[in-house]
Tab-separated table of C-alpha atoms in Angstrom:
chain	number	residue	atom	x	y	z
W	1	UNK	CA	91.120	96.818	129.782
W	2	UNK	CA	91.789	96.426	133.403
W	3	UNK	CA	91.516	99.002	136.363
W	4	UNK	CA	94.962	98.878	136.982
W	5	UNK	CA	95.619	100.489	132.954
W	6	UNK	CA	92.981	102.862	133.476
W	7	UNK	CA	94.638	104.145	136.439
W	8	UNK	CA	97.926	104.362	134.799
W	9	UNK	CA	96.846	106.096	132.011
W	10	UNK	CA	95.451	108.812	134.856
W	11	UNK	CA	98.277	109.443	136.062
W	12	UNK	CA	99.929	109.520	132.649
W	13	UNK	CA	97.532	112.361	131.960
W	14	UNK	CA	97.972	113.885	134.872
W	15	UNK	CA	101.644	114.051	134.456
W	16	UNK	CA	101.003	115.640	131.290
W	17	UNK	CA	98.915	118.762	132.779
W	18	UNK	CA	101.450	119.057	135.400
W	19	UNK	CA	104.091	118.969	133.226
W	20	UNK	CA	102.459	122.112	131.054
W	21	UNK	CA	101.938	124.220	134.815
W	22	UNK	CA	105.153	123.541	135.573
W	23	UNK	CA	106.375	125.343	132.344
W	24	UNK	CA	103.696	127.879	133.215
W	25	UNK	CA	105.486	128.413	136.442
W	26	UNK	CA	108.917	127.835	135.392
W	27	UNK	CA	108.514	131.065	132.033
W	28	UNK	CA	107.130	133.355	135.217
W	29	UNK	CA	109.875	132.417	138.069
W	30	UNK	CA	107.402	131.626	140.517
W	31	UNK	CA	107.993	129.153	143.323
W	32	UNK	CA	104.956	126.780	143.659
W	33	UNK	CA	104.179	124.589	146.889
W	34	UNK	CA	102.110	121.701	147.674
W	35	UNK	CA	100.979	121.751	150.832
W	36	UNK	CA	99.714	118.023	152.304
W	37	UNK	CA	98.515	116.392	155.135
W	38	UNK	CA	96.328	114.365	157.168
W	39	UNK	CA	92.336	116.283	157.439
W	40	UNK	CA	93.078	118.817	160.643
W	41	UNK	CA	96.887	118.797	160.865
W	42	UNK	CA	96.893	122.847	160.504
W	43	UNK	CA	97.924	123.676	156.691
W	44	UNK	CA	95.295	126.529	156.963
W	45	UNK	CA	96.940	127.716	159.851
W	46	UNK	CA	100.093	127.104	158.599
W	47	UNK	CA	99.784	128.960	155.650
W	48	UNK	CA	97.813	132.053	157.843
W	49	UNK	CA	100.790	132.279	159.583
W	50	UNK	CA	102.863	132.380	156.532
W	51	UNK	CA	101.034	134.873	154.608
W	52	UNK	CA	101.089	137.339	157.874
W	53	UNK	CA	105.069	136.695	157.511
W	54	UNK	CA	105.371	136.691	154.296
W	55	UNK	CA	103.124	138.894	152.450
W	56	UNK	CA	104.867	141.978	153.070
W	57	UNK	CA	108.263	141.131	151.648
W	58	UNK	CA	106.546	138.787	148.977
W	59	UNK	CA	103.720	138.268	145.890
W	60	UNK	CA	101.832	135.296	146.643
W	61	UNK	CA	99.088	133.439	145.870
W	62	UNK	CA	96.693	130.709	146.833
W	63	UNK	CA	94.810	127.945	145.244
W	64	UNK	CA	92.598	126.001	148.082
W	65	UNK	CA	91.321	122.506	147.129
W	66	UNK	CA	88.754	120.907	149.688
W	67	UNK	CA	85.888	118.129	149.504
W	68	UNK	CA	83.619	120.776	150.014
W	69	UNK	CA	83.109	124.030	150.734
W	70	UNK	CA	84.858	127.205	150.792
W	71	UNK	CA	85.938	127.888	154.647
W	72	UNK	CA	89.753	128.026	153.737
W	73	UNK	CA	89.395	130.025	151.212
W	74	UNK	CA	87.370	132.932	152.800
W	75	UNK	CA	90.377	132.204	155.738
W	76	UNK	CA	93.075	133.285	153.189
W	77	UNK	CA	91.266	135.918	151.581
W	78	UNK	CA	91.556	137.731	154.899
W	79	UNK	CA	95.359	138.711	153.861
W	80	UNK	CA	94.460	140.140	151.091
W	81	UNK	CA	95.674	137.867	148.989
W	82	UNK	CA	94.640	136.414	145.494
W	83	UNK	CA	92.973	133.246	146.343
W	84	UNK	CA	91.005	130.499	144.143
W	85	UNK	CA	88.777	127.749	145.691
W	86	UNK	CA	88.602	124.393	144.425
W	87	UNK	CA	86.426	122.157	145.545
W	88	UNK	CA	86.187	118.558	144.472
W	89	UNK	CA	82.793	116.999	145.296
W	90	UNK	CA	84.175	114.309	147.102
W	91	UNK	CA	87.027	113.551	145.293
W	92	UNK	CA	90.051	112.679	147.305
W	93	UNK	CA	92.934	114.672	145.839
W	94	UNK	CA	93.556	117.728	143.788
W	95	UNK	CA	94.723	117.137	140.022
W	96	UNK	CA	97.007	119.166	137.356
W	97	UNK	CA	93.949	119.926	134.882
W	98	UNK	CA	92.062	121.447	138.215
W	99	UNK	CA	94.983	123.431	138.845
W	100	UNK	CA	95.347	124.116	135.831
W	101	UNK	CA	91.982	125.708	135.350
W	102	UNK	CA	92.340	127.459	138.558
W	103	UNK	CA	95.566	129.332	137.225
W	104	UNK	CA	93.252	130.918	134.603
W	105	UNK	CA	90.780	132.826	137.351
W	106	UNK	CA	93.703	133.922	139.088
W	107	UNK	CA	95.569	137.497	139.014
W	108	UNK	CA	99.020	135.898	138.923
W	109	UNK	CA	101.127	139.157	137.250
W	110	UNK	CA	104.072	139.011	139.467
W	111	UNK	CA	103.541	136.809	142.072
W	112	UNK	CA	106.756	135.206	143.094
W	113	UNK	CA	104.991	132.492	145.331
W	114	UNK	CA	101.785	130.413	144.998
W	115	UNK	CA	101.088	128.416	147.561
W	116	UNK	CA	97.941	125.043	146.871
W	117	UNK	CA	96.755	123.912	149.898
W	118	UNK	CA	95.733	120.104	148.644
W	119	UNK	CA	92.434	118.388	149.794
W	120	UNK	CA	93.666	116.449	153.836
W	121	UNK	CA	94.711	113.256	152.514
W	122	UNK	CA	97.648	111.748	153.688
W	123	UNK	CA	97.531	108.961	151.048
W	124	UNK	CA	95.994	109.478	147.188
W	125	UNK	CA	97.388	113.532	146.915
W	126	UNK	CA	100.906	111.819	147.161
W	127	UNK	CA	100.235	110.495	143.420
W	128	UNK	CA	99.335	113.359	141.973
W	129	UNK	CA	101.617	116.273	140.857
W	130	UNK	CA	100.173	119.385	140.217
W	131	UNK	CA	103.411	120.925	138.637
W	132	UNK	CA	104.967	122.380	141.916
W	133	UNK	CA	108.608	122.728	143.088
W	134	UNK	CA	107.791	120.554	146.347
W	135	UNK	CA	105.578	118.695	148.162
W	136	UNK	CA	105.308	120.290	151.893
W	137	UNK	CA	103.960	117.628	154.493
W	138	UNK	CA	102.313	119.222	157.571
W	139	UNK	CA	102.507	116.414	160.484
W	140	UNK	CA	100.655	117.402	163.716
W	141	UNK	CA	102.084	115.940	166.954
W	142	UNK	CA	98.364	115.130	167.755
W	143	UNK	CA	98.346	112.508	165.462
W	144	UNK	CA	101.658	110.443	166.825
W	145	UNK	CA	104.549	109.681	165.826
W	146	UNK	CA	104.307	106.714	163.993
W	147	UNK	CA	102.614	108.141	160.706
W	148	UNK	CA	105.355	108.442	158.511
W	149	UNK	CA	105.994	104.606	158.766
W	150	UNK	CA	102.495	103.367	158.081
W	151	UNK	CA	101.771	106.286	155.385
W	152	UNK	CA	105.001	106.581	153.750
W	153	UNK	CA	104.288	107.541	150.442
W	154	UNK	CA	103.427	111.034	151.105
W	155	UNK	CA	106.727	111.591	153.707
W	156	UNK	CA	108.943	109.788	149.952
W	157	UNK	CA	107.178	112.538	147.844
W	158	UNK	CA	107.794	115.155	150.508
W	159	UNK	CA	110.575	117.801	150.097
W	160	UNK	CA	109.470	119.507	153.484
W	161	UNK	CA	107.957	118.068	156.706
W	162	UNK	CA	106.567	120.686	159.400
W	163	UNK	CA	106.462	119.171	162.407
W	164	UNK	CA	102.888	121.184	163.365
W	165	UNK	CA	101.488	121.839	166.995
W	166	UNK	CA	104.513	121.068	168.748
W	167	UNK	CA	103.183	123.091	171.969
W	168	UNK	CA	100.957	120.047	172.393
W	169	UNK	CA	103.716	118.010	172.880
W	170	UNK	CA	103.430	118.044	176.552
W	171	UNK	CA	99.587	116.774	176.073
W	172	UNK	CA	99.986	113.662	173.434
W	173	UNK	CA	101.704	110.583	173.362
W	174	UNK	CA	104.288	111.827	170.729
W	175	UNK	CA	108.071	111.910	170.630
W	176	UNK	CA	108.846	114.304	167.879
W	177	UNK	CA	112.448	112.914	167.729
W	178	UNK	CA	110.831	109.703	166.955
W	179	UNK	CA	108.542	111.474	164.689
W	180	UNK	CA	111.821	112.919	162.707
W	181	UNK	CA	112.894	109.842	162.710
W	182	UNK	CA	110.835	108.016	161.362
W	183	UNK	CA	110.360	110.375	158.562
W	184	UNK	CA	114.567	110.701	157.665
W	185	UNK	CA	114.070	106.586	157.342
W	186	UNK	CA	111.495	107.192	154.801
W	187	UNK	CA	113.186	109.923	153.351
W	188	UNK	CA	116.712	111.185	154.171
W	189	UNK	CA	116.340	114.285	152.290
W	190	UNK	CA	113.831	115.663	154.008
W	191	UNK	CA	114.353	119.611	155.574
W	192	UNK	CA	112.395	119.781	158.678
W	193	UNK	CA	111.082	122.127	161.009
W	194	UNK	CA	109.439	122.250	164.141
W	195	UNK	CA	106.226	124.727	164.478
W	196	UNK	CA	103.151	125.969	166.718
W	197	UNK	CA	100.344	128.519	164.863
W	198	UNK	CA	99.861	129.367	168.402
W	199	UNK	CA	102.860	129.585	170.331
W	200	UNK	CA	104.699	130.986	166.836
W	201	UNK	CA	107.300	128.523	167.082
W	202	UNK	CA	109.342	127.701	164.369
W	203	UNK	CA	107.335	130.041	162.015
W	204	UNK	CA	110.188	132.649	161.414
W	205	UNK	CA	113.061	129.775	160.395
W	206	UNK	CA	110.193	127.603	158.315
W	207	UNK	CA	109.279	131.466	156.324
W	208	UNK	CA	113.107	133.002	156.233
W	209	UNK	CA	113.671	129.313	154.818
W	210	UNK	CA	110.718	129.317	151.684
W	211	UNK	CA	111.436	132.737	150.934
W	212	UNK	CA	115.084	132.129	150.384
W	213	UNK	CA	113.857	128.943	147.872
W	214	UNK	CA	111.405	131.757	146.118
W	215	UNK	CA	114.814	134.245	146.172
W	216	UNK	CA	116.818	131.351	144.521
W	217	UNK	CA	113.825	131.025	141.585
W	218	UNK	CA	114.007	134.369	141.327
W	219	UNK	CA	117.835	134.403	140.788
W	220	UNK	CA	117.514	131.187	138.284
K	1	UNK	CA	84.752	103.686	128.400
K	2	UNK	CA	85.314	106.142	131.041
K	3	UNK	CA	86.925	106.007	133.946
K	4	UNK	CA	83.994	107.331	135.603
K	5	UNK	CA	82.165	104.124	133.905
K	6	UNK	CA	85.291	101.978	135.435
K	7	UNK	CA	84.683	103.484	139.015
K	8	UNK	CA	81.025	102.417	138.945
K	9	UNK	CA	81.256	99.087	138.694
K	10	UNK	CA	84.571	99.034	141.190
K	11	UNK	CA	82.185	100.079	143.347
K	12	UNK	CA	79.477	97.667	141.753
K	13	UNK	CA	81.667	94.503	142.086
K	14	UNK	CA	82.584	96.080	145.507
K	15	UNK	CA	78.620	96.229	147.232
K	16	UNK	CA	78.045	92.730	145.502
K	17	UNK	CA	81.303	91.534	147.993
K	18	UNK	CA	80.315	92.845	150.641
K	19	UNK	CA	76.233	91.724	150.060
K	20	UNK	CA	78.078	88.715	150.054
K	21	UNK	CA	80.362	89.349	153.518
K	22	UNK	CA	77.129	90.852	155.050
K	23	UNK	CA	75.017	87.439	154.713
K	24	UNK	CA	78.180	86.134	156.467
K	25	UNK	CA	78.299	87.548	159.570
K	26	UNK	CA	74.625	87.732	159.609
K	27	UNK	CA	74.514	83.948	159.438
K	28	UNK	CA	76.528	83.870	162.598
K	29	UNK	CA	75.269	86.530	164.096
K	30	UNK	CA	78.003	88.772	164.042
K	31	UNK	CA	77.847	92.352	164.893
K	32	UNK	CA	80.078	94.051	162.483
K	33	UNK	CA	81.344	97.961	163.161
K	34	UNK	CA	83.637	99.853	159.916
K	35	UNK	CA	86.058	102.269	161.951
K	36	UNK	CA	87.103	105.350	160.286
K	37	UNK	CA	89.139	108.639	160.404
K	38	UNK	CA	92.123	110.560	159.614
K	39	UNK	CA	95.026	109.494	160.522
K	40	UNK	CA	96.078	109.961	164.062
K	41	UNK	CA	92.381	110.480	165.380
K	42	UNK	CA	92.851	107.697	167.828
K	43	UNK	CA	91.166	105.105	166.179
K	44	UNK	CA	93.506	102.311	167.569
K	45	UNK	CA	93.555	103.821	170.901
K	46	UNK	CA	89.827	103.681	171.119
K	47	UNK	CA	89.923	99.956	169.677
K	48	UNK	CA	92.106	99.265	172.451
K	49	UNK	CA	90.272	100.962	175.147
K	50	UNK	CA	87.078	98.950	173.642
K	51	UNK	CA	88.940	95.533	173.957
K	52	UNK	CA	90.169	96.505	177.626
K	53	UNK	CA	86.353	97.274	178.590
K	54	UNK	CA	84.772	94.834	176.228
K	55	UNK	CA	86.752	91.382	176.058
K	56	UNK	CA	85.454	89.847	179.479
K	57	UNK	CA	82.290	90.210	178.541
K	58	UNK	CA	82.034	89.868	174.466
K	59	UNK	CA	84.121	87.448	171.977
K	60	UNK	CA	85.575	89.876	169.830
K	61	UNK	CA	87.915	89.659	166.549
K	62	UNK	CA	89.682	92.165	164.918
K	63	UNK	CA	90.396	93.238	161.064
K	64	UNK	CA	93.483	96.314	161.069
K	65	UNK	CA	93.380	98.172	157.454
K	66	UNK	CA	97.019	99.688	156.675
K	67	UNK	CA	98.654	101.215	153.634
K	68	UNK	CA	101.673	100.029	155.284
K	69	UNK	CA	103.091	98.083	158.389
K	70	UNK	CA	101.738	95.746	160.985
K	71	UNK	CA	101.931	98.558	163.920
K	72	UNK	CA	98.373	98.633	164.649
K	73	UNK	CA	97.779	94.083	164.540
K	74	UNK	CA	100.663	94.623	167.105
K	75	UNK	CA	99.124	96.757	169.669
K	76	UNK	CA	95.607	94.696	169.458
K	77	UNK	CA	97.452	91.366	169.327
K	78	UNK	CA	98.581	92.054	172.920
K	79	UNK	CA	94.472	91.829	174.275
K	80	UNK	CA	94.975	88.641	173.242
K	81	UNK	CA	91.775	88.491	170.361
K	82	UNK	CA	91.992	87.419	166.970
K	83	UNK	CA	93.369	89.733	165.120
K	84	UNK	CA	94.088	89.642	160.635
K	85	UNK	CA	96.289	92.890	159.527
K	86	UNK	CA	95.461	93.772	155.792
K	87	UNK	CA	98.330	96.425	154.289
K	88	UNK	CA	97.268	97.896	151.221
K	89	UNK	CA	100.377	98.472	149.660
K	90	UNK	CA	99.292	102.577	148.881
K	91	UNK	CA	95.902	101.888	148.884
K	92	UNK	CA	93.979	104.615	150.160
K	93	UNK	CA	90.703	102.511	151.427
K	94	UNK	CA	89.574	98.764	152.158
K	95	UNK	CA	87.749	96.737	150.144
K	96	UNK	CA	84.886	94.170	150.600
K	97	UNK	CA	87.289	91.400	148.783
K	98	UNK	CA	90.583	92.172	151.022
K	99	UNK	CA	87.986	91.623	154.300
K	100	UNK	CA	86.577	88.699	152.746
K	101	UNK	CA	89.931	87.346	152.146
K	102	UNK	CA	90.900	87.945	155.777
K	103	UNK	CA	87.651	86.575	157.008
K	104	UNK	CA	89.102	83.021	155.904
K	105	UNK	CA	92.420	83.577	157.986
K	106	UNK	CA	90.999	84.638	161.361
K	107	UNK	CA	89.350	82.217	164.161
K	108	UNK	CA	86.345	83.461	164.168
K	109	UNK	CA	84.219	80.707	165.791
K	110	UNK	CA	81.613	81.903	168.301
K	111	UNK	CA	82.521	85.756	167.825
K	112	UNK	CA	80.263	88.491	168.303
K	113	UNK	CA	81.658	91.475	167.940
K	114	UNK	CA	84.628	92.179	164.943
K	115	UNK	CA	85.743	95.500	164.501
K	116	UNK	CA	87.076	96.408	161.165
K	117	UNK	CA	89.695	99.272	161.833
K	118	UNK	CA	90.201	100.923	158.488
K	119	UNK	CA	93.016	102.742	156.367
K	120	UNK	CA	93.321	106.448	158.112
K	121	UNK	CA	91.537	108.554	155.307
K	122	UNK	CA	88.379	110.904	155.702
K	123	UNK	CA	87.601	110.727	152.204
K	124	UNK	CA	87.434	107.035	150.147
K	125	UNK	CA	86.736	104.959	152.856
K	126	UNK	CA	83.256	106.315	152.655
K	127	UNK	CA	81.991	104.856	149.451
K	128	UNK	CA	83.487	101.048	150.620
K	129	UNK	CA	80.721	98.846	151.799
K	130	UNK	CA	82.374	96.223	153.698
K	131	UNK	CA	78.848	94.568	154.879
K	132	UNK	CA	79.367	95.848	158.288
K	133	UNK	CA	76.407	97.074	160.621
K	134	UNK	CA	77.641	100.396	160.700
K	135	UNK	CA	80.233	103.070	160.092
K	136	UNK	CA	81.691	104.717	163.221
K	137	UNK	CA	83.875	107.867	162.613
K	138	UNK	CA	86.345	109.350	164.644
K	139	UNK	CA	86.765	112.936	164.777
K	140	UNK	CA	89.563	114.431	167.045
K	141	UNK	CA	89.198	117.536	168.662
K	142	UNK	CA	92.617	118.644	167.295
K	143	UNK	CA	91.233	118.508	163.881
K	144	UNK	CA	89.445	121.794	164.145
K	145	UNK	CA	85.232	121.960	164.902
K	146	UNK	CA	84.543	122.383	160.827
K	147	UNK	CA	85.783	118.636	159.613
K	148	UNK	CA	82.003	117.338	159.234
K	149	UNK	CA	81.229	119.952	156.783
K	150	UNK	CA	84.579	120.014	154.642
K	151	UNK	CA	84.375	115.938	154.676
K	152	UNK	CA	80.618	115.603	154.525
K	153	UNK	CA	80.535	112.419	152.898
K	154	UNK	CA	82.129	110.363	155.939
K	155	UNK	CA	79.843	111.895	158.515
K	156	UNK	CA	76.818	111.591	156.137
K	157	UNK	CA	77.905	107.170	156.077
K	158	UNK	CA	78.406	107.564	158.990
K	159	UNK	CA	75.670	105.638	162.469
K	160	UNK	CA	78.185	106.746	164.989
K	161	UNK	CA	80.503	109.785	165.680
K	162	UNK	CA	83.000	109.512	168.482
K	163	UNK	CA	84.839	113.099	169.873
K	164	UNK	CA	87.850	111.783	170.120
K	165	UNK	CA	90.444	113.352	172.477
K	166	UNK	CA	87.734	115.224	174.604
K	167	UNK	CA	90.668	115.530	176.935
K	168	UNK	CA	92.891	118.397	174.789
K	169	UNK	CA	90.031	121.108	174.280
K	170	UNK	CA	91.694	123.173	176.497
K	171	UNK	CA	94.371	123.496	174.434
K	172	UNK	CA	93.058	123.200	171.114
K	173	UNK	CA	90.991	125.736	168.900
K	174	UNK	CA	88.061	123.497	168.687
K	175	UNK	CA	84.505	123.742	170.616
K	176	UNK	CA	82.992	120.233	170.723
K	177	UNK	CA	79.446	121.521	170.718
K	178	UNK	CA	80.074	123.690	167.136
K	179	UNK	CA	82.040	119.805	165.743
K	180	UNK	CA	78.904	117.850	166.935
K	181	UNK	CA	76.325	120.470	165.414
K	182	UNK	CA	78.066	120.416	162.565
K	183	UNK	CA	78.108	116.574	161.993
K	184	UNK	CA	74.330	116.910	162.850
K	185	UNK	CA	73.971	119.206	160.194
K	186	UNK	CA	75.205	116.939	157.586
K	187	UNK	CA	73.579	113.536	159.549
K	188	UNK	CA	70.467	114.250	161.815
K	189	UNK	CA	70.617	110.030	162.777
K	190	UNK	CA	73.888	109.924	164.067
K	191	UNK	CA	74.799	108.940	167.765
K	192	UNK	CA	77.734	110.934	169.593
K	193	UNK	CA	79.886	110.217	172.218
K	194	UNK	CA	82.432	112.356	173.767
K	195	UNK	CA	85.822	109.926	174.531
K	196	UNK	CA	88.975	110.328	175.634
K	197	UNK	CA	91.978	107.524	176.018
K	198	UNK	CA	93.647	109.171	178.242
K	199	UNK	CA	91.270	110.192	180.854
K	200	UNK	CA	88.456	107.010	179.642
K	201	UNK	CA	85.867	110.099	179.625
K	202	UNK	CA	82.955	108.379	177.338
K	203	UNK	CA	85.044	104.965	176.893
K	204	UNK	CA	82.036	103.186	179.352
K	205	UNK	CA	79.533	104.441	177.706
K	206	UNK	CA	80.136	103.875	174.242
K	207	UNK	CA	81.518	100.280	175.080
K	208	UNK	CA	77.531	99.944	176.956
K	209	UNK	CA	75.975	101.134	173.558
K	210	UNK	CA	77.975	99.400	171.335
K	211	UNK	CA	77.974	95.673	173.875
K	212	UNK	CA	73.971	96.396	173.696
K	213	UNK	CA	73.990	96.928	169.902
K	214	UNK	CA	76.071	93.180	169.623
K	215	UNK	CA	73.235	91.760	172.266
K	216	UNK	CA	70.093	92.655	170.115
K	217	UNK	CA	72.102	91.214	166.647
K	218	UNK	CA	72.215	88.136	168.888
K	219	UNK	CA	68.814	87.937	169.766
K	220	UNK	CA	67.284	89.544	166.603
């Protein structure tokens, strides 16, 4: 039995869990995100910003996966907000069956979106579904512009890319129109918006945007 | 048998390659450094500011870890060292094998110092033994301060920690002082430098540390 079957049947399992939370999901009409990225590209911050937008129009939730520890989590707990930690002891990605278990400590009655903040991994989280409706990429402008070329399976999987601390622009050897670029060439699909957690940028359009997706769930 | 069983002796087979590539460059008196860090941290950029600083004085080769593209062997091939790309094809981490594969395609006669630049990921790259001398991680300021303890493993592998982008604290929510205290908390041993590309802050020092590191391998 080789490594290479062993990992196949993984996923194959995996696919399986995810397939039973996205049933979960789908019988409740809520809108699920995944949000990925690179270790310190501002998903936190992201999704701080989009809970203080959000939360008053809106039911969410959180499920925060990390390495280790519980920082994020005690972040997002701030709104006010049902939140579950994960953490993995090292390992590199979250899973289905983790989520899966998560689901279960969670007061979910109503909430129309719940939002999993994956471990920062721009590489193995692309391989595992968790049962969402999309994958959201966060790409900071800190970390150039030619990531989506030399990690492209996470901008493929990707239904979203935020284009994150574009005030830094001025500061870093980044061209976010290359940056778009090269993302559309991986993926043509791909909606994409410009923000800044501390200029605000882009916030607004990127929130009025995933609340009209949770509307359309809603609606289904 | 378990995939946890399966991962073992990966990483079994894995240490006995890289026993293998340590006696290797130990036989030629090769000083051996394992780069790693998230994507974007400005691990190429500080490879490049080592050659600049470095290639006078040192023979140096170069290994570039990918999971896709030759971007990176491009930008190192122009300092005019021997240089091997390895793309992993969605592989989230080097191996021993792939570097001792690319060991036989390089010219490394006579050289010192080879830097093994690996796959940008915080997480897997730390259980790889590669037989290099060390493990130097790259943190970027733009990451945040708390990286060490939500990615403990890496910094715990870790001999050296570089501050990358000392330059963009001023506009970044990150205090260098709480990041290195924190990587201290998880590894009392390591040694940190404070760089920056842009401005060379820290670039002469660590090149003197790391040039005096490749001196006593030559005279141990």
């Amino acid at each position: 039995m080789s490594v290479v079957t062993i990992q196949r049947k993984v996923l194959e399992k995996n696919d399986e869990v995810a397939s039973v939370n996205r049933r979960y999901f789908a019988e409740r009409k809520m809108f699920v995100i995944n949000m990925v990225s690179s270790p310190g590209s501002g998903k936190t911050s992201i999704l701080e910003c989009t809970l203080e937008h959000l939360k008053s129009g809106l039911k969410i939730a959180v499920i925060e996966g990390d390495v280790q520890t519980d920082l994020d989590a005690q972040r997002v707990a701030r709104f006010g907000v049902p939140v579950a930690q994960i953490v993995t002891n090292g390992g590199c990605h979250l899973e289905a069956k983790l989520v899966n278990d998560a689901l279960s400590s969670l007061q979910l009655s109503d909430t129309q979106l719940l939002v999993i903040e994956n471990v920062g991994n721009l590489v193995c989280p692309a391989n595992y579904d968790l049962g969402e409706a999309m994958k959201v990429v966060v790409a900071s402008t800190t970390e150039g512009d030619d990531k989506p070329l030399k990690y492209p399976g996470m901008f493929h999987k990707a239904s979203v890319l935020l284009v994150n601390k574009i005030d830094l622009v001025p500061y870093v050897n980044c061209s976010p129109d290359r940056l778009k670029k090269n993302a559309l060439q991986i993926n043509p699909t791909l909606k994409i918006f410009e923000t800044s957690c501390t200029t605000k940028q882009g916030i607004p359009e990127w929130c009025d945007w995933l609340k009209s997706e949770v509307v359309k769930q809603l609606r289904a």
